[in-house]
Short mmCIF file of C-alpha atoms and ligand atoms in Angstrom, two decimals:
data_model
loop_
_atom_site.label_atom_id
_atom_site.label_comp_id
_atom_site.label_asym_id
_atom_site.label_seq_id
_atom_site.Cartn_x
_atom_site.Cartn_y
_atom_site.Cartn_z
CA MET M 1 133.95 123.47 11.75
CA ARG M 2 133.89 127.02 12.97
CA ILE M 3 136.39 127.96 15.64
CA LEU M 4 136.58 131.18 17.59
CA LEU M 5 140.15 132.00 18.55
CA ILE M 6 140.40 134.55 21.35
CA GLU M 7 143.99 135.74 21.32
CA ASP M 8 145.36 139.25 21.60
CA ASP M 9 148.80 138.49 20.21
CA PRO M 10 148.27 139.17 16.48
CA MET M 11 151.32 137.14 15.36
CA LEU M 12 150.29 134.09 17.33
CA GLY M 13 146.68 134.55 16.27
CA ARG M 14 147.65 134.64 12.61
CA GLY M 15 149.93 131.62 12.98
CA ILE M 16 147.27 129.48 14.65
CA SER M 17 144.56 130.61 12.23
CA ALA M 18 146.68 129.80 9.20
CA ALA M 19 147.54 126.34 10.51
CA LEU M 20 143.94 125.55 11.42
CA ALA M 21 142.67 126.89 8.10
CA GLN M 22 145.02 124.47 6.36
CA SER M 23 143.39 121.66 8.29
CA GLY M 24 140.00 122.78 7.06
CA TYR M 25 138.73 124.78 10.02
CA GLN M 26 137.10 128.15 9.60
CA VAL M 27 138.69 130.43 12.18
CA GLN M 28 137.61 133.83 13.39
CA VAL M 29 139.88 135.77 15.72
CA GLY M 30 138.77 137.98 18.59
CA LEU M 31 141.61 140.24 19.72
CA THR M 32 139.88 141.41 22.87
CA ALA M 33 137.40 139.87 25.29
CA GLN M 34 134.77 142.34 24.16
CA ALA M 35 135.24 141.59 20.47
CA ALA M 36 135.22 137.85 21.19
CA LEU M 37 132.03 138.04 23.21
CA HIS M 38 130.37 139.95 20.43
CA LEU M 39 131.42 137.29 17.91
CA ALA M 40 130.31 134.45 20.16
CA ARG M 41 126.90 136.04 20.64
CA SER M 42 126.33 136.76 16.99
CA SER M 43 127.29 133.49 15.31
CA PRO M 44 127.52 129.82 16.21
CA PHE M 45 130.92 128.22 16.84
CA GLU M 46 131.76 124.57 17.35
CA LEU M 47 134.73 125.33 19.55
CA VAL M 48 136.54 128.18 21.28
CA ILE M 49 140.26 128.59 21.92
CA LEU M 50 140.79 131.07 24.72
CA ASP M 51 143.93 132.91 25.77
CA LEU M 52 143.72 133.94 29.43
CA GLY M 53 145.86 137.07 29.23
CA LEU M 54 143.64 139.51 27.36
CA PRO M 55 144.03 143.28 27.34
CA ASP M 56 140.57 144.26 28.48
CA ARG M 57 139.50 141.46 30.75
CA ASP M 58 140.75 138.29 32.38
CA GLY M 59 140.10 135.25 30.20
CA LEU M 60 138.65 133.25 33.10
CA ASP M 61 136.15 135.99 33.71
CA LEU M 62 135.15 135.93 30.05
CA LEU M 63 134.86 132.15 30.21
CA GLY M 64 132.50 132.40 33.17
CA GLU M 65 130.33 134.90 31.35
CA MET M 66 130.08 132.75 28.23
CA ARG M 67 129.01 129.75 30.31
CA ARG M 68 126.50 131.86 32.25
CA GLU M 69 125.00 132.96 28.96
CA GLY M 70 124.45 129.32 28.10
CA MET M 71 127.18 128.96 25.48
CA LEU M 72 127.92 125.26 25.40
CA PHE M 73 130.77 124.94 22.87
CA PRO M 74 133.92 123.20 24.12
CA ILE M 75 136.53 125.69 25.30
CA LEU M 76 140.24 125.03 25.19
CA ILE M 77 142.35 127.42 27.26
CA LEU M 78 145.66 128.44 25.80
CA SER M 79 147.81 130.10 28.40
CA ALA M 80 151.29 130.94 29.52
CA ARG M 81 150.09 130.37 33.09
CA ASP M 82 151.25 126.89 33.83
CA HIS M 83 150.67 126.50 37.54
CA LEU M 84 148.50 123.59 38.52
CA ASN M 85 146.17 126.04 40.27
CA ASP M 86 145.61 128.00 37.07
CA ARG M 87 144.71 124.83 35.25
CA ILE M 88 142.33 123.76 37.99
CA ARG M 89 140.69 127.19 38.06
CA GLY M 90 140.29 127.12 34.30
CA LEU M 91 138.65 123.71 34.27
CA ASP M 92 136.47 124.64 37.23
CA ALA M 93 135.34 127.76 35.43
CA GLY M 94 133.99 125.61 32.62
CA ALA M 95 136.89 124.99 30.25
CA ASP M 96 137.20 121.55 28.67
CA ASP M 97 140.94 121.44 28.18
CA TYR M 98 144.06 123.47 28.93
CA LEU M 99 147.19 123.81 26.86
CA VAL M 100 150.26 125.66 28.13
CA LYS M 101 152.22 128.03 25.90
CA PRO M 102 154.53 127.45 24.17
CA PHE M 103 152.92 124.46 22.51
CA ALA M 104 153.31 122.47 19.32
CA LEU M 105 150.66 123.08 16.68
CA GLY M 106 150.32 119.33 16.23
CA GLU M 107 149.33 118.97 19.87
CA LEU M 108 146.82 121.80 19.63
CA GLU M 109 145.19 120.16 16.64
CA ALA M 110 145.11 116.74 18.32
CA ARG M 111 143.38 118.27 21.34
CA LEU M 112 140.88 120.08 19.14
CA ARG M 113 140.03 116.85 17.38
CA ALA M 114 139.53 115.10 20.73
CA LEU M 115 137.26 117.88 21.99
CA LEU M 116 135.20 117.92 18.82
CA ARG M 117 134.85 114.15 18.90
CA ARG M 118 133.69 114.26 22.48
CA ALA M 119 131.20 117.03 21.70
CA GLN M 120 129.65 114.95 18.94
CA GLU M 121 129.15 111.84 21.01
CA PRO M 122 125.56 111.58 22.07
CA ASP M 123 125.01 112.39 25.66
CA LEU M 124 123.94 108.98 26.94
CA TRP M 125 123.38 109.69 30.59
CA ARG M 126 121.32 112.15 32.55
CA GLN M 127 122.11 112.65 36.20
CA ILE M 128 120.45 114.45 39.08
CA GLY M 129 121.64 114.02 42.64
CA ASN M 130 122.55 110.37 42.92
CA LEU M 131 120.07 109.34 40.24
CA ARG M 132 121.51 108.28 36.87
CA PHE M 133 119.36 107.62 33.87
CA ASP M 134 120.60 105.64 30.89
CA ARG M 135 118.83 107.28 27.95
CA ALA M 136 119.60 104.56 25.42
CA GLY M 137 118.92 101.50 27.57
CA LYS M 138 116.13 103.20 29.58
CA HIS M 139 117.38 102.14 32.98
CA ALA M 140 117.61 104.14 36.17
CA PHE M 141 120.21 103.74 38.88
CA VAL M 142 120.83 105.07 42.35
CA GLY M 143 124.58 105.28 42.18
CA GLU M 144 125.42 101.87 40.70
CA GLU M 145 122.25 100.14 41.93
CA PRO M 146 119.47 99.66 39.39
CA ILE M 147 116.00 100.83 40.47
CA ALA M 148 113.10 98.54 39.59
CA LEU M 149 110.47 100.61 37.79
CA THR M 150 107.28 99.75 35.98
CA VAL M 151 106.88 100.70 32.34
CA ARG M 152 104.72 103.68 33.27
CA GLU M 153 107.07 104.87 35.99
CA LEU M 154 109.90 104.64 33.52
CA ALA M 155 107.95 106.73 31.00
CA ILE M 156 107.35 109.41 33.64
CA LEU M 157 110.96 109.39 34.74
CA GLU M 158 112.25 109.60 31.17
CA MET M 159 110.07 112.59 30.37
CA LEU M 160 111.04 114.39 33.57
CA MET M 161 114.76 113.64 33.11
CA GLU M 162 114.72 114.93 29.54
CA HIS M 163 113.39 118.20 30.94
CA ALA M 164 115.28 118.14 34.22
CA GLY M 165 114.89 121.32 36.23
CA LYS M 166 111.91 122.42 34.16
CA VAL M 167 108.22 121.93 34.75
CA VAL M 168 106.58 119.26 32.59
CA SER M 169 102.85 119.78 32.22
CA LYS M 170 100.43 117.12 33.40
CA GLN M 171 98.98 116.86 29.90
CA ALA M 172 102.39 116.19 28.35
CA LEU M 173 103.22 113.65 31.01
CA PHE M 174 99.85 112.00 30.69
CA GLY M 175 100.32 111.69 26.94
CA ALA M 176 103.72 110.05 27.41
CA VAL M 177 102.55 107.66 30.11
CA PHE M 178 99.16 106.67 28.71
CA PRO M 179 99.54 106.98 24.94
CA GLN M 180 96.24 106.72 23.05
CA GLN M 181 94.29 106.65 26.26
CA THR M 182 92.00 109.47 27.18
CA ASP M 183 89.71 107.61 29.55
CA SER M 184 92.15 106.78 32.35
CA ALA M 185 91.11 107.88 35.79
CA PRO M 186 92.19 111.48 36.39
CA ASN M 187 94.33 110.48 39.33
CA ALA M 188 96.08 107.62 37.47
CA LEU M 189 99.04 109.87 36.78
CA GLU M 190 99.22 111.22 40.33
CA VAL M 191 99.29 107.69 41.72
CA ARG M 192 102.21 106.71 39.49
CA VAL M 193 104.10 109.91 40.21
CA SER M 194 103.77 109.42 43.91
CA ARG M 195 105.03 105.82 43.72
CA LEU M 196 107.94 106.92 41.59
CA ARG M 197 108.71 109.70 44.04
CA GLN M 198 109.02 107.12 46.82
CA LYS M 199 111.40 105.02 44.75
CA LEU M 200 113.62 108.02 44.02
CA GLN M 201 113.96 109.01 47.68
CA PRO M 202 117.26 107.15 48.20
CA ALA M 203 118.77 109.05 45.26
CA GLY M 204 118.19 112.41 46.94
CA VAL M 205 115.84 113.39 44.14
CA ASP M 206 112.33 114.78 44.39
CA ILE M 207 109.47 115.09 41.93
CA ARG M 208 107.98 118.38 42.90
CA SER M 209 104.39 119.11 42.14
CA VAL M 210 104.01 122.64 40.79
CA ARG M 211 100.44 123.63 41.46
CA GLY M 212 98.39 124.11 38.33
CA LEU M 213 101.38 123.50 36.06
CA GLY M 214 102.77 120.01 36.39
CA TYR M 215 105.83 118.32 37.81
CA ARG M 216 109.51 119.05 38.02
CA ILE M 217 112.30 116.64 38.91
CA GLU M 218 115.06 118.16 40.99
CA GLU M 219 117.76 117.43 43.47
CA LYS M 220 116.63 117.77 47.05
CA PRO M 221 118.41 120.38 49.10
CA ALA M 222 121.28 118.76 50.99
CA ALA M 223 119.53 119.03 54.35
CA ASP M 224 116.70 116.80 53.13
CA ASN M 225 118.99 114.03 51.95
CA PRO M 226 119.15 110.96 54.13
CA LEU M 227 122.45 110.81 55.95
CA PRO M 228 124.79 108.11 54.74
CA HIS M 229 125.37 105.25 57.14
CA THR M 230 128.56 105.63 59.06
CA GLY M 231 130.88 103.13 60.68
CA1 CA C 22 147.67 137.25 25.70
#
């Protein structure tokens, strides 16, 4: 397990590294935000420990940049800032956990283990808008309500959900929906997509047709969503 420790206090950095190394982690230390970003870009890490008070840049700012660059590793913030607001801001910025200094090494290690465990669990659900898709059981729900789908509709939905936000080509979709069939009517796919689109309406989700390319599943802009019943 490779851990990037972003901490400008060399004593603390050495102490944490030594303890984590004893537990079998490989730790690299970034003493500044710039050095840490360089490390994070150049090699893969399973987890990042981030101090917020860095000499060259605010840790939250660095956190935001790492997330914007698509770095997905769990991030544990280590900070002397212990106001509730700081913790909320840290978690909102994309951190997975927050530990206030001073802390016990045993607690740090327990939290690292929990984060690493969580990161290794398969991601069983996909969600867009109010639509939830159970990847293992192959069921779709609007909120908690199951949606009744045909086998072919389910195949379309699965493919689109696995590539949520991206365009899936008609050929790829056709192959998933009509395996080993090349002689289906050309509009067979369109018909199924349009039925599925109707069924997904209540979830505030649309299957957008991207001319010449294929289809993309996405959340409808808020204004298009049906208003909830009131009273
Ligand atoms: Ca610091």
